[in-house]
Amino acid sequence: MIRENHSVPGFRTGRDLWGKRRVAAEYRVPAERVAATLALLPLASGISVLDIGAGPGTLALPIAGRVKSVTAVEPAAGMVSVIEEKTGASGQKNIRVVQKRWEAVVPARDLEGPYDLVIASFSLAMEDLAAALKKMDAVSSESVHLFWFADLPGWERHYLEIWPSLHGAPYCPVPKADVVFNLLWQMGLHPNLSMMPLFEEEHFRDLEEALVHYAPKFGVTDAGQEKVVREALGWWLVAEGDGLVMRERSRAAHIWWEKEED
């Protein structure tokens, strides 16, 4: 199913979408969601953490201040640039960045594990998910924590609505948390699962600023596609104060398991 998602005409993978620093620097996660996620993790001063798909350091940076060390695996050059800039500005010395796709990581060569805590937060769009999960389990000495979509997030609902008009083909959503959970059981692991709300909110001065923000995400390359996205934003955005806001609600799943003794 991930292969079908990646083969959708006009679709850009995360490494491509977030390849430029300017675009990566716009990536935002609400502070409330970050705080709620951190509260679910077994953080302690003496542990080592592996953050897979670390983005601009959304979790890696605050975690680094509470643990011994963090290894952040992130394939997108733009995101890596943002992480390195932020770590330099903060003076944090215990974050190590590995610029690779998780599927391409060779633990014996690229990592310094095992890790007490392994995290993959909204970064499970991997074609061979079983192999990716097996590798996560293998490099963990204590627990693995996954965060993933439980239903359609706002951006996928938007993709489904206008992708045929943009690219002449339907959008194929990524598999959701139920697939991940069932796959783990089939692999002989015994995960736990809890649900959490997922809030997405973006504020813009005007329609033009919103268009600049969303055009790369919709794979816009010509004036006709720009017109489609502009018209759609006119439906989706809501006037608030002196600007516009995109506000979406969905649900996410926290899936985690502790390593079982042989």
PDB file of C-alpha atoms in Angstrom, residues 11 14 16 25 52 54 56 60 66 99 107 109 124 136 138 149-150 152 155 165 168 178 186 210 251 261:
ATOM      1  CA  PHE A  11       3.373  12.594  -5.277  1.00  0.00           C
ATOM      2  CA  GLY A  14       9.233  13.341   2.408  1.00  0.00           C
ATOM      3  CA  ASP A  16      12.018  15.284  -1.749  1.00  0.00           C
ATOM      4  CA  ALA A  25      11.908  25.609   8.213  1.00  0.00           C
ATOM      5  CA  ILE A  52      13.590   7.886  13.349  1.00  0.00           C
ATOM      6  CA  ALA A  54      13.303  13.275  13.223  1.00  0.00           C
ATOM      7  CA  PRO A  56      13.505  19.488  12.126  1.00  0.00           C
ATOM      8  CA  ALA A  60      14.858  15.234  19.328  1.00  0.00           C
ATOM      9  CA  ARG A  66      16.359  15.220  29.357  1.00  0.00           C
ATOM     10  CA  GLN A  99      21.164  11.700   7.136  1.00  0.00           C
ATOM     11  CA  PRO A 107      22.885  -0.451  12.361  1.00  0.00           C
ATOM     12  CA  ARG A 109      27.811   0.913  10.545  1.00  0.00           C
ATOM     13  CA  LEU A 124       6.198   5.098   8.964  1.00  0.00           C
ATOM     14  CA  MET A 136      13.563  -0.855  15.106  1.00  0.00           C
ATOM     15  CA  ALA A 138      16.487  -5.070  16.913  1.00  0.00           C
ATOM     16  CA  PHE A 149      -2.356   8.188  11.790  1.00  0.00           C
ATOM     17  CA  ALA A 150      -5.460   6.357  12.955  1.00  0.00           C
ATOM     18  CA  LEU A 152      -7.429  10.365   7.470  1.00  0.00           C
ATOM     19  CA  TRP A 155      -3.969  16.864   4.361  1.00  0.00           C
ATOM     20  CA  SER A 165      -7.889  17.599 -10.876  1.00  0.00           C
ATOM     21  CA  GLY A 168      -5.179  13.253 -13.500  1.00  0.00           C
ATOM     22  CA  ASP A 178      -4.570  -0.675  12.348  1.00  0.00           C
ATOM     23  CA  GLN A 186       1.894 -11.131  12.997  1.00  0.00           C
ATOM     24  CA  ALA A 210      -1.129  30.045   2.015  1.00  0.00           C
ATOM     25  CA  ARG A 251      -6.956  10.967  15.409  1.00  0.00           C
ATOM     26  CA  GLU A 261      13.304 -11.363  27.464  1.00  0.00           C
TER      27      GLU A 261
END
